CSV table of N, CA and C in Angstrom, one decimal:
chain,number,residue,atom,x,y,z
A,12,MET,N,-54.6,-128.0,-121.6
A,12,MET,CA,-55.5,-126.8,-121.7
A,12,MET,C,-56.0,-126.4,-120.4
A,13,THR,N,-55.9,-125.1,-120.1
A,13,THR,CA,-56.5,-124.6,-118.8
A,13,THR,C,-57.9,-124.2,-119.0
A,14,SER,N,-58.6,-124.3,-117.9
A,14,SER,CA,-60.1,-124.1,-117.9
A,14,SER,C,-60.3,-122.6,-117.8
A,15,PRO,N,-61.4,-122.1,-118.5
A,15,PRO,CA,-61.7,-120.7,-118.4
A,15,PRO,C,-62.4,-120.4,-117.1
A,16,LEU,N,-62.7,-121.4,-116.3
A,16,LEU,CA,-63.4,-121.2,-115.0
A,16,LEU,C,-62.4,-120.9,-114.0
A,17,THR,N,-62.3,-119.7,-113.5
A,17,THR,CA,-61.2,-119.2,-112.6
A,17,THR,C,-61.3,-119.7,-111.2
A,18,HIS,N,-62.5,-120.3,-110.8
A,18,HIS,CA,-62.7,-120.7,-109.4
A,18,HIS,C,-62.3,-122.2,-109.2
A,19,PHE,N,-61.6,-122.8,-110.1
A,19,PHE,CA,-61.1,-124.1,-110.0
A,19,PHE,C,-59.6,-124.1,-110.2
A,20,ASP,N,-58.9,-124.9,-109.4
A,20,ASP,CA,-57.4,-125.0,-109.5
A,20,ASP,C,-57.1,-126.1,-110.5
A,21,ALA,N,-55.8,-126.4,-110.7
A,21,ALA,CA,-55.4,-127.3,-111.7
A,21,ALA,C,-55.9,-128.7,-111.4
A,22,GLN,N,-56.2,-129.0,-110.2
A,22,GLN,CA,-56.8,-130.3,-109.8
A,22,GLN,C,-58.3,-130.4,-109.9
A,23,GLY,N,-58.9,-129.3,-110.3
A,23,GLY,CA,-60.4,-129.2,-110.4
A,23,GLY,C,-61.1,-128.9,-109.1
A,24,GLN,N,-60.3,-128.5,-108.1
A,24,GLN,CA,-60.9,-128.1,-106.8
A,24,GLN,C,-61.3,-126.7,-106.7
A,25,ALA,N,-62.4,-126.4,-106.1
A,25,ALA,CA,-62.9,-125.0,-106.0
A,25,ALA,C,-62.0,-124.2,-105.1
A,26,HIS,N,-61.7,-123.0,-105.4
A,26,HIS,CA,-60.9,-122.1,-104.6
A,26,HIS,C,-61.2,-120.7,-104.8
A,27,MET,N,-60.9,-119.8,-103.9
A,27,MET,CA,-61.1,-118.4,-104.1
A,27,MET,C,-59.9,-117.8,-104.9
A,28,VAL,N,-60.2,-117.1,-105.9
A,28,VAL,CA,-59.2,-116.6,-106.8
A,28,VAL,C,-58.3,-115.6,-106.1
A,29,ASP,N,-57.0,-115.7,-106.3
A,29,ASP,CA,-56.1,-114.7,-105.7
A,29,ASP,C,-56.0,-113.5,-106.5
A,30,VAL,N,-56.5,-112.4,-105.9
A,30,VAL,CA,-56.5,-111.1,-106.7
A,30,VAL,C,-55.4,-110.1,-106.2
A,31,ALA,N,-54.5,-110.6,-105.3
A,31,ALA,CA,-53.5,-109.7,-104.7
A,31,ALA,C,-52.6,-109.0,-105.7
A,32,ALA,N,-52.3,-109.6,-106.8
A,32,ALA,CA,-51.4,-108.9,-107.8
A,32,ALA,C,-52.2,-108.1,-108.8
A,33,LYS,N,-53.5,-108.1,-108.7
A,33,LYS,CA,-54.3,-107.3,-109.7
A,33,LYS,C,-54.3,-105.8,-109.2
A,34,PRO,N,-54.2,-104.9,-110.1
A,34,PRO,CA,-54.3,-103.5,-109.7
A,34,PRO,C,-55.7,-103.1,-109.4
A,35,ALA,N,-55.8,-102.1,-108.4
A,35,ALA,CA,-57.1,-101.6,-108.0
A,35,ALA,C,-57.5,-100.6,-109.1
A,36,THR,N,-58.7,-100.8,-109.7
A,36,THR,CA,-59.2,-99.9,-110.7
A,36,THR,C,-60.7,-99.6,-110.3
A,37,HIS,N,-61.2,-98.5,-110.8
A,37,HIS,CA,-62.6,-98.2,-110.6
A,37,HIS,C,-63.5,-99.2,-111.4
A,38,ARG,N,-64.3,-99.8,-110.7
A,38,ARG,CA,-65.1,-100.9,-111.3
A,38,ARG,C,-66.6,-100.6,-111.1
A,39,ILE,N,-67.4,-100.8,-112.1
A,39,ILE,CA,-68.8,-100.6,-112.1
A,39,ILE,C,-69.5,-101.8,-112.8
A,40,ALA,N,-70.6,-102.2,-112.2
A,40,ALA,CA,-71.5,-103.2,-112.9
A,40,ALA,C,-72.9,-102.7,-112.7
A,41,ILE,N,-73.7,-102.9,-113.8
A,41,ILE,CA,-75.1,-102.6,-113.8
A,41,ILE,C,-75.9,-103.9,-114.2
A,42,ALA,N,-76.8,-104.2,-113.3
A,42,ALA,CA,-77.7,-105.4,-113.6
A,42,ALA,C,-79.1,-105.0,-113.5
A,43,GLU,N,-80.0,-105.9,-114.1
A,43,GLU,CA,-81.4,-105.6,-114.2
A,43,GLU,C,-82.2,-106.9,-114.0
A,44,GLY,N,-83.5,-106.7,-113.7
A,44,GLY,CA,-84.4,-107.8,-113.6
A,44,GLY,C,-85.8,-107.3,-113.5
A,45,ARG,N,-86.8,-108.1,-113.5
A,45,ARG,CA,-88.2,-107.7,-113.4
A,45,ARG,C,-89.0,-108.7,-112.7
A,46,ILE,N,-90.1,-108.2,-112.1
A,46,ILE,CA,-91.1,-109.0,-111.5
A,46,ILE,C,-92.5,-108.7,-112.1
A,47,GLU,N,-93.1,-109.7,-112.6
A,47,GLU,CA,-94.4,-109.6,-113.3
A,47,GLU,C,-95.5,-109.9,-112.3
A,48,MET,N,-96.6,-109.2,-112.3
A,48,MET,CA,-97.7,-109.4,-111.3
A,48,MET,C,-99.0,-109.1,-111.9
A,49,LEU,N,-100.1,-109.3,-111.1
A,49,LEU,CA,-101.4,-108.9,-111.6
A,49,LEU,C,-101.5,-107.3,-111.6
A,50,PRO,N,-102.4,-106.8,-112.5
A,50,PRO,CA,-102.5,-105.3,-112.5
A,50,PRO,C,-102.9,-104.7,-111.2
A,51,ALA,N,-103.7,-105.4,-110.4
A,51,ALA,CA,-104.1,-104.9,-109.1
A,51,ALA,C,-102.9,-104.8,-108.1
A,52,THR,N,-102.0,-105.7,-108.2
A,52,THR,CA,-100.8,-105.7,-107.4
A,52,THR,C,-99.9,-104.5,-107.8
A,53,LEU,N,-99.7,-104.3,-109.1
A,53,LEU,CA,-99.0,-103.2,-109.5
A,53,LEU,C,-99.6,-101.9,-109.0
A,54,ALA,N,-100.9,-101.8,-109.1
A,54,ALA,CA,-101.6,-100.6,-108.6
A,54,ALA,C,-101.4,-100.4,-107.1
A,55,LEU,N,-101.4,-101.5,-106.3
A,55,LEU,CA,-101.1,-101.4,-104.9
A,55,LEU,C,-99.7,-100.8,-104.7
A,56,ILE,N,-98.7,-101.3,-105.4
A,56,ILE,CA,-97.4,-100.8,-105.3
A,56,ILE,C,-97.3,-99.3,-105.7
A,57,ALA,N,-97.9,-99.0,-106.8
A,57,ALA,CA,-97.9,-97.6,-107.3
A,57,ALA,C,-98.6,-96.6,-106.3
A,58,SER,N,-99.6,-97.0,-105.7
A,58,SER,CA,-100.4,-96.1,-104.8
A,58,SER,C,-99.7,-96.0,-103.4
A,59,GLY,N,-98.8,-96.9,-103.1
A,59,GLY,CA,-98.2,-96.9,-101.8
A,59,GLY,C,-99.1,-97.4,-100.7
A,60,SER,N,-100.2,-98.1,-101.1
A,60,SER,CA,-101.2,-98.6,-100.1
A,60,SER,C,-101.1,-100.1,-99.8
A,61,ALA,N,-99.9,-100.7,-100.1
A,61,ALA,CA,-99.7,-102.1,-99.7
A,61,ALA,C,-99.7,-102.2,-98.2
A,62,LYS,N,-100.3,-103.3,-97.7
A,62,LYS,CA,-100.5,-103.6,-96.3
A,62,LYS,C,-99.2,-103.4,-95.5
A,63,LYS,N,-98.1,-103.9,-96.1
A,63,LYS,CA,-96.8,-103.9,-95.3
A,63,LYS,C,-96.0,-102.5,-95.5
A,64,GLY,N,-96.6,-101.6,-96.2
A,64,GLY,CA,-95.9,-100.2,-96.3
A,64,GLY,C,-95.3,-99.9,-97.7
A,65,ASP,N,-94.3,-99.1,-97.7
A,65,ASP,CA,-93.6,-98.6,-98.9
A,65,ASP,C,-92.8,-99.7,-99.6
A,66,VAL,N,-93.5,-100.5,-100.5
A,66,VAL,CA,-92.8,-101.6,-101.1
A,66,VAL,C,-91.5,-101.3,-101.7
A,67,LEU,N,-91.5,-100.3,-102.6
A,67,LEU,CA,-90.2,-100.0,-103.3
A,67,LEU,C,-89.2,-99.4,-102.4
A,68,GLY,N,-89.5,-98.6,-101.4
A,68,GLY,CA,-88.6,-98.1,-100.5
A,68,GLY,C,-87.9,-99.2,-99.7
A,69,ILE,N,-88.7,-100.2,-99.2
A,69,ILE,CA,-88.1,-101.3,-98.5
A,69,ILE,C,-87.2,-102.2,-99.4
A,70,ALA,N,-87.7,-102.4,-100.7
A,70,ALA,CA,-87.0,-103.2,-101.6
A,70,ALA,C,-85.7,-102.5,-102.0
A,71,ARG,N,-85.6,-101.2,-102.1
A,71,ARG,CA,-84.4,-100.5,-102.4
A,71,ARG,C,-83.4,-100.7,-101.3
A,72,ILE,N,-83.8,-100.6,-100.0
A,72,ILE,CA,-82.9,-100.8,-98.9
A,72,ILE,C,-82.4,-102.2,-98.9
A,73,ALA,N,-83.3,-103.2,-99.2
A,73,ALA,CA,-82.9,-104.6,-99.2
A,73,ALA,C,-81.9,-104.9,-100.2
A,74,GLY,N,-82.0,-104.3,-101.4
A,74,GLY,CA,-81.1,-104.5,-102.5
A,74,GLY,C,-79.7,-103.9,-102.1
A,75,ILE,N,-79.7,-102.7,-101.5
A,75,ILE,CA,-78.4,-102.1,-101.1
A,75,ILE,C,-77.7,-103.0,-100.0
A,76,MET,N,-78.5,-103.5,-99.1
A,76,MET,CA,-78.0,-104.3,-98.0
A,76,MET,C,-77.4,-105.6,-98.6
A,77,ALA,N,-78.1,-106.2,-99.6
A,77,ALA,CA,-77.7,-107.4,-100.2
A,77,ALA,C,-76.4,-107.3,-100.9
A,78,ALA,N,-76.2,-106.2,-101.7
A,78,ALA,CA,-75.0,-105.9,-102.4
A,78,ALA,C,-73.8,-106.0,-101.4
A,79,LYS,N,-74.0,-105.4,-100.2
A,79,LYS,CA,-73.0,-105.3,-99.2
A,79,LYS,C,-72.7,-106.7,-98.6
A,80,LYS,N,-73.6,-107.6,-98.7
A,80,LYS,CA,-73.4,-108.9,-98.0
A,80,LYS,C,-73.2,-110.0,-99.1
A,81,THR,N,-72.9,-109.7,-100.3
A,81,THR,CA,-72.7,-110.7,-101.3
A,81,THR,C,-71.7,-111.8,-101.0
A,82,SER,N,-70.6,-111.4,-100.4
A,82,SER,CA,-69.5,-112.4,-100.1
A,82,SER,C,-70.0,-113.3,-99.0
A,83,GLU,N,-71.0,-113.0,-98.3
A,83,GLU,CA,-71.5,-113.9,-97.2
A,83,GLU,C,-72.5,-114.9,-97.8
A,84,LEU,N,-73.0,-114.6,-99.0
A,84,LEU,CA,-74.0,-115.4,-99.6
A,84,LEU,C,-73.4,-116.3,-100.7
A,85,ILE,N,-72.4,-115.9,-101.4
A,85,ILE,CA,-71.9,-116.6,-102.5
A,85,ILE,C,-70.4,-117.0,-102.1
A,86,PRO,N,-70.2,-118.3,-101.9
A,86,PRO,CA,-69.0,-118.8,-101.2
A,86,PRO,C,-67.7,-118.3,-101.7
A,87,LEU,N,-67.5,-118.1,-103.0
A,87,LEU,CA,-66.1,-117.7,-103.4
A,87,LEU,C,-66.0,-116.2,-103.8
A,88,CYS,N,-67.0,-115.4,-103.5
A,88,CYS,CA,-66.9,-114.0,-103.8
A,88,CYS,C,-66.0,-113.3,-102.7
A,89,HIS,N,-65.2,-112.3,-103.2
A,89,HIS,CA,-64.4,-111.6,-102.2
A,89,HIS,C,-65.2,-110.5,-101.5
A,90,PRO,N,-64.9,-110.3,-100.2
A,90,PRO,CA,-65.6,-109.1,-99.6
A,90,PRO,C,-65.0,-107.8,-100.2
A,91,LEU,N,-65.9,-106.9,-100.6
A,91,LEU,CA,-65.5,-105.7,-101.2
A,91,LEU,C,-65.9,-104.5,-100.5
A,92,ALA,N,-65.1,-103.5,-100.5
A,92,ALA,CA,-65.5,-102.1,-100.0
A,92,ALA,C,-66.2,-101.4,-101.1
A,93,LEU,N,-67.5,-101.4,-101.1
A,93,LEU,CA,-68.3,-100.8,-102.1
A,93,LEU,C,-68.3,-99.3,-101.9
A,94,THR,N,-68.2,-98.6,-103.0
A,94,THR,CA,-68.2,-97.1,-102.9
A,94,THR,C,-69.6,-96.5,-103.3
A,95,ARG,N,-70.4,-97.3,-104.0
A,95,ARG,CA,-71.7,-96.9,-104.4
A,95,ARG,C,-72.6,-98.1,-104.7
A,96,VAL,N,-73.9,-98.0,-104.2
A,96,VAL,CA,-74.9,-98.9,-104.6
A,96,VAL,C,-76.2,-98.1,-104.8
A,97,ALA,N,-76.7,-98.2,-106.0
A,97,ALA,CA,-77.9,-97.5,-106.4
A,97,ALA,C,-78.9,-98.5,-106.9
A,98,VAL,N,-80.1,-98.5,-106.4
A,98,VAL,CA,-81.2,-99.5,-106.8
A,98,VAL,C,-82.4,-98.6,-107.2
A,99,GLU,N,-82.8,-98.8,-108.5
A,99,GLU,CA,-83.9,-98.0,-109.0
A,99,GLU,C,-85.0,-98.9,-109.6
A,100,PHE,N,-86.2,-98.4,-109.6
A,100,PHE,CA,-87.3,-99.2,-110.1
A,100,PHE,C,-88.1,-98.4,-111.1
A,101,GLN,N,-88.7,-99.1,-112.0
A,101,GLN,CA,-89.7,-98.5,-113.0
A,101,GLN,C,-90.9,-99.4,-113.0
A,102,LEU,N,-92.0,-98.8,-112.9
A,102,LEU,CA,-93.3,-99.5,-113.0
A,102,LEU,C,-93.8,-99.4,-114.4
A,103,LYS,N,-94.1,-100.6,-115.0
A,103,LYS,CA,-94.5,-100.7,-116.4
A,103,LYS,C,-95.9,-101.3,-116.4
A,104,GLU,N,-96.9,-100.4,-116.6
A,104,GLU,CA,-98.3,-100.9,-116.7
A,104,GLU,C,-98.5,-101.8,-117.9
A,105,ALA,N,-97.8,-101.6,-119.0
A,105,ALA,CA,-98.0,-102.4,-120.2
A,105,ALA,C,-97.8,-103.9,-120.0
A,106,GLY,N,-96.8,-104.2,-119.2
A,106,GLY,CA,-96.6,-105.6,-118.9
A,106,GLY,C,-96.8,-106.0,-117.5
A,107,ASN,N,-97.4,-105.1,-116.7
A,107,ASN,CA,-97.7,-105.3,-115.3
A,107,ASN,C,-96.4,-105.8,-114.5
A,108,THR,N,-95.3,-105.0,-114.8
A,108,THR,CA,-94.1,-105.4,-114.2
A,108,THR,C,-93.5,-104.2,-113.4
A,109,VAL,N,-92.6,-104.6,-112.5
A,109,VAL,CA,-91.7,-103.6,-111.9
A,109,VAL,C,-90.3,-104.0,-112.3
A,110,GLU,N,-89.6,-103.1,-113.0
A,110,GLU,CA,-88.2,-103.4,-113.4
A,110,GLU,C,-87.3,-102.8,-112.4
A,111,CYS,N,-86.2,-103.5,-112.1
A,111,CYS,CA,-85.2,-103.1,-111.1
A,111,CYS,C,-83.9,-103.0,-111.8
A,112,ARG,N,-83.2,-102.0,-111.5
A,112,ARG,CA,-81.8,-101.8,-112.0
A,112,ARG,C,-80.9,-101.4,-110.9
A,113,ALA,N,-79.8,-102.2,-110.7
A,113,ALA,CA,-78.8,-101.9,-109.7
A,113,ALA,C,-77.5,-101.5,-110.3
A,114,THR,N,-76.9,-100.4,-109.8
A,114,THR,CA,-75.5,-100.0,-110.2
A,114,THR,C,-74.7,-100.1,-109.0
A,115,VAL,N,-73.6,-100.8,-109.1
A,115,VAL,CA,-72.6,-101.0,-108.0
A,115,VAL,C,-71.2,-100.6,-108.4
A,116,GLU,N,-70.5,-99.9,-107.5
A,116,GLU,CA,-69.2,-99.4,-107.8
A,116,GLU,C,-68.2,-99.7,-106.7
A,117,THR,N,-67.0,-99.9,-107.0
A,117,THR,CA,-65.9,-100.0,-106.1
A,117,THR,C,-64.6,-99.5,-106.7
A,118,VAL,N,-63.6,-99.4,-105.9
A,118,VAL,CA,-62.2,-99.2,-106.4
A,118,VAL,C,-61.5,-100.4,-105.8
A,119,GLY,N,-61.1,-101.3,-106.7
A,119,GLY,CA,-60.4,-102.5,-106.1
A,119,GLY,C,-59.9,-103.4,-107.2
A,120,PRO,N,-59.4,-104.6,-106.8
A,120,PRO,CA,-58.8,-105.6,-107.7
A,120,PRO,C,-59.8,-106.6,-108.4
A,121,THR,N,-61.1,-106.5,-108.1
A,121,THR,CA,-62.0,-107.4,-108.7
A,121,THR,C,-63.4,-106.8,-108.9
A,122,GLY,N,-64.1,-107.3,-109.8
A,122,GLY,CA,-65.4,-106.7,-110.2
A,122,GLY,C,-66.5,-106.8,-109.3
A,123,VAL,N,-67.6,-106.1,-109.6
A,123,VAL,CA,-68.8,-106.0,-108.8
A,123,VAL,C,-70.1,-106.6,-109.5
A,124,GLU,N,-69.9,-107.4,-110.5
A,124,GLU,CA,-71.0,-108.0,-111.1
A,124,GLU,C,-71.9,-108.8,-110.2
A,125,MET,N,-71.3,-109.6,-109.3
A,125,MET,CA,-72.1,-110.4,-108.4
A,125,MET,C,-72.9,-109.6,-107.4
A,126,GLU,N,-72.3,-108.5,-107.0
A,126,GLU,CA,-73.0,-107.6,-106.1
A,126,GLU,C,-74.2,-106.9,-106.8
A,127,ALA,N,-74.0,-106.5,-108.0
A,127,ALA,CA,-75.2,-105.9,-108.8
A,127,ALA,C,-76.3,-107.0,-109.0
A,128,LEU,N,-75.9,-108.2,-109.3
A,128,LEU,CA,-76.9,-109.2,-109.5
A,128,LEU,C,-77.6,-109.6,-108.2
A,129,THR,N,-76.9,-109.6,-107.1
A,129,THR,CA,-77.5,-109.9,-105.8
A,129,THR,C,-78.4,-108.8,-105.4
A,130,ALA,N,-78.1,-107.6,-105.6
A,130,ALA,CA,-78.9,-106.4,-105.3
A,130,ALA,C,-80.3,-106.6,-106.0
A,131,VAL,N,-80.2,-106.9,-107.3
A,131,VAL,CA,-81.4,-107.0,-108.1
A,131,VAL,C,-82.3,-108.1,-107.6
A,132,GLN,N,-81.7,-109.3,-107.4
A,132,GLN,CA,-82.5,-110.5,-107.0
A,132,GLN,C,-83.1,-110.2,-105.6
A,133,ILE,N,-82.4,-109.7,-104.7
A,133,ILE,CA,-83.0,-109.5,-103.3
A,133,ILE,C,-84.0,-108.4,-103.4
A,134,ALA,N,-83.8,-107.3,-104.1
A,134,ALA,CA,-84.8,-106.3,-104.2
A,134,ALA,C,-86.1,-106.9,-104.8
A,135,LEU,N,-86.0,-107.7,-105.8
A,135,LEU,CA,-87.2,-108.3,-106.4
A,135,LEU,C,-87.9,-109.3,-105.5
A,136,LEU,N,-87.1,-110.1,-104.8
A,136,LEU,CA,-87.6,-111.0,-103.8
A,136,LEU,C,-88.3,-110.3,-102.7
A,137,THR,N,-87.8,-109.1,-102.3
A,137,THR,CA,-88.5,-108.3,-101.3
A,137,THR,C,-89.9,-107.8,-101.8
A,138,ILE,N,-89.9,-107.4,-103.0
A,138,ILE,CA,-91.2,-107.0,-103.6
A,138,ILE,C,-92.2,-108.2,-103.5
A,139,TYR,N,-91.7,-109.4,-103.9
A,139,TYR,CA,-92.5,-110.6,-103.8
A,139,TYR,C,-93.0,-110.8,-102.4
A,140,ASP,N,-92.1,-110.7,-101.4
A,140,ASP,CA,-92.4,-111.0,-100.0
A,140,ASP,C,-93.5,-110.0,-99.5
A,141,MET,N,-93.3,-108.8,-99.9
A,141,MET,CA,-94.3,-107.7,-99.4
A,141,MET,C,-95.6,-107.8,-100.1
A,142,CYS,N,-95.7,-108.4,-101.2
A,142,CYS,CA,-97.0,-108.4,-102.0
A,142,CYS,C,-97.6,-109.8,-102.1
A,143,LYS,N,-97.0,-110.8,-101.6
A,143,LYS,CA,-97.4,-112.2,-101.8
A,143,LYS,C,-98.9,-112.4,-101.2
A,144,ALA,N,-99.3,-111.7,-100.3
A,144,ALA,CA,-100.6,-111.9,-99.7
A,144,ALA,C,-101.7,-111.5,-100.8
A,145,ALA,N,-101.3,-110.6,-101.7
A,145,ALA,CA,-102.2,-110.1,-102.7
A,145,ALA,C,-102.0,-110.9,-104.0
A,146,ASP,N,-100.9,-111.5,-104.2
A,146,ASP,CA,-100.6,-112.1,-105.5
A,146,ASP,C,-99.4,-113.1,-105.4
A,147,ARG,N,-99.8,-114.4,-105.2
A,147,ARG,CA,-98.7,-115.4,-105.1
A,147,ARG,C,-98.2,-115.8,-106.5
A,148,GLY,N,-98.8,-115.4,-107.6
A,148,GLY,CA,-98.3,-115.8,-108.9
A,148,GLY,C,-97.3,-114.9,-109.5
A,149,MET,N,-96.7,-114.0,-108.8
A,149,MET,CA,-95.7,-113.1,-109.4
A,149,MET,C,-94.5,-113.9,-109.9
A,150,THR,N,-93.9,-113.4,-110.9
A,150,THR,CA,-92.8,-114.1,-111.6
A,150,THR,C,-91.6,-113.2,-111.7
A,151,ILE,N,-90.4,-113.6,-111.2
A,151,ILE,CA,-89.2,-112.9,-111.4
A,151,ILE,C,-88.5,-113.4,-112.6
A,152,SER,N,-88.0,-112.6,-113.4
A,152,SER,CA,-87.3,-113.0,-114.6
A,152,SER,C,-86.3,-111.9,-115.1
A,153,GLY,N,-85.5,-112.3,-116.1
A,153,GLY,CA,-84.7,-111.4,-116.9
A,153,GLY,C,-83.5,-110.9,-116.1
A,154,VAL,N,-83.1,-111.5,-115.0
A,154,VAL,CA,-82.0,-111.0,-114.2
A,154,VAL,C,-80.7,-111.3,-115.0
A,155,ARG,N,-80.0,-110.2,-115.2
A,155,ARG,CA,-78.7,-110.3,-116.0
A,155,ARG,C,-77.9,-109.1,-115.8
A,156,VAL,N,-76.6,-109.2,-116.1
A,156,VAL,CA,-75.7,-108.1,-116.1
A,156,VAL,C,-75.9,-107.3,-117.4
A,157,LEU,N,-76.1,-106.0,-117.3
A,157,LEU,CA,-76.2,-105.2,-118.5
A,157,LEU,C,-74.9,-104.7,-119.0
A,158,GLU,N,-74.0,-104.3,-118.1
A,158,GLU,CA,-72.7,-103.8,-118.4
A,158,GLU,C,-71.8,-103.8,-117.2
A,159,LYS,N,-70.5,-103.8,-117.5
A,159,LYS,CA,-69.4,-103.7,-116.5
A,159,LYS,C,-68.3,-102.9,-117.1
A,160,HIS,N,-67.6,-102.2,-116.2
A,160,HIS,CA,-66.5,-101.4,-116.6
A,160,HIS,C,-65.3,-101.6,-115.5
A,161,GLY,N,-64.1,-101.5,-116.0
A,161,GLY,CA,-62.9,-101.6,-115.2
A,161,GLY,C,-62.2,-102.9,-115.2
A,162,GLY,N,-61.0,-102.9,-114.7
A,162,GLY,CA,-60.3,-104.2,-114.7
A,162,GLY,C,-59.6,-104.5,-116.0
A,163,LYS,N,-58.9,-105.6,-116.0
A,163,LYS,CA,-58.1,-106.0,-117.2
A,163,LYS,C,-59.0,-106.2,-118.4
A,164,SER,N,-60.2,-106.7,-118.3
A,164,SER,CA,-61.0,-106.9,-119.4
A,164,SER,C,-61.7,-105.7,-119.9
A,165,GLY,N,-61.6,-104.6,-119.2
A,165,GLY,CA,-62.2,-103.3,-119.7
A,165,GLY,C,-63.7,-103.3,-119.6
A,166,SER,N,-64.3,-102.7,-120.6
A,166,SER,CA,-65.8,-102.5,-120.6
A,166,SER,C,-66.5,-103.6,-121.4
A,167,TRP,N,-67.7,-103.9,-121.0
A,167,TRP,CA,-68.5,-104.9,-121.7
A,167,TRP,C,-70.0,-104.5,-121.5
A,168,GLN,N,-70.8,-104.6,-122.5
A,168,GLN,CA,-72.2,-104.4,-122.3
A,168,GLN,C,-73.0,-105.3,-123.2
A,169,VAL,N,-74.3,-105.6,-122.8
A,169,VAL,CA,-75.2,-106.4,-123.5
A,169,VAL,C,-75.4,-105.8,-124.9
A,170,GLU,N,-75.4,-106.6,-125.9
A,170,GLU,CA,-75.7,-106.1,-127.2
A,170,GLU,C,-77.2,-105.9,-127.4
A,171,GLY,N,-77.6,-104.8,-128.1
A,171,GLY,CA,-79.0,-104.6,-128.4
A,171,GLY,C,-79.6,-103.9,-127.4
């Protein structure tokens, strides 16, 4: 029986998957996550008066940069020519959270799920870094792929 884990060869050794024979298709992945904080910290972010500056603007750029560097961070990821990276935020007073959503696109032989997940994680970590002087108890959670499109497996999205 062969393993469903594609990053291991028949001997169980880790390897980079060969995607040379796969056709280039338009690929999209959308990921999300959130960071929960004190109400006062959320107010600082919303007002733009955080000591280190525009928290969401800096976090957006960090997320975009992270998506472009994913293959340098995750050992077996392929370097990809990304055609689009969008990082968006929503402030939710009800739960004292900032929600982050990243959409990443390419035309190529492999998907961009890892790039979308990396963009979300680094954007949220940047928010933490910029606000930690005000709130060290922030919590990052719910990071996941919401949907992906393209490639042999087609489209997939979270149910519900």
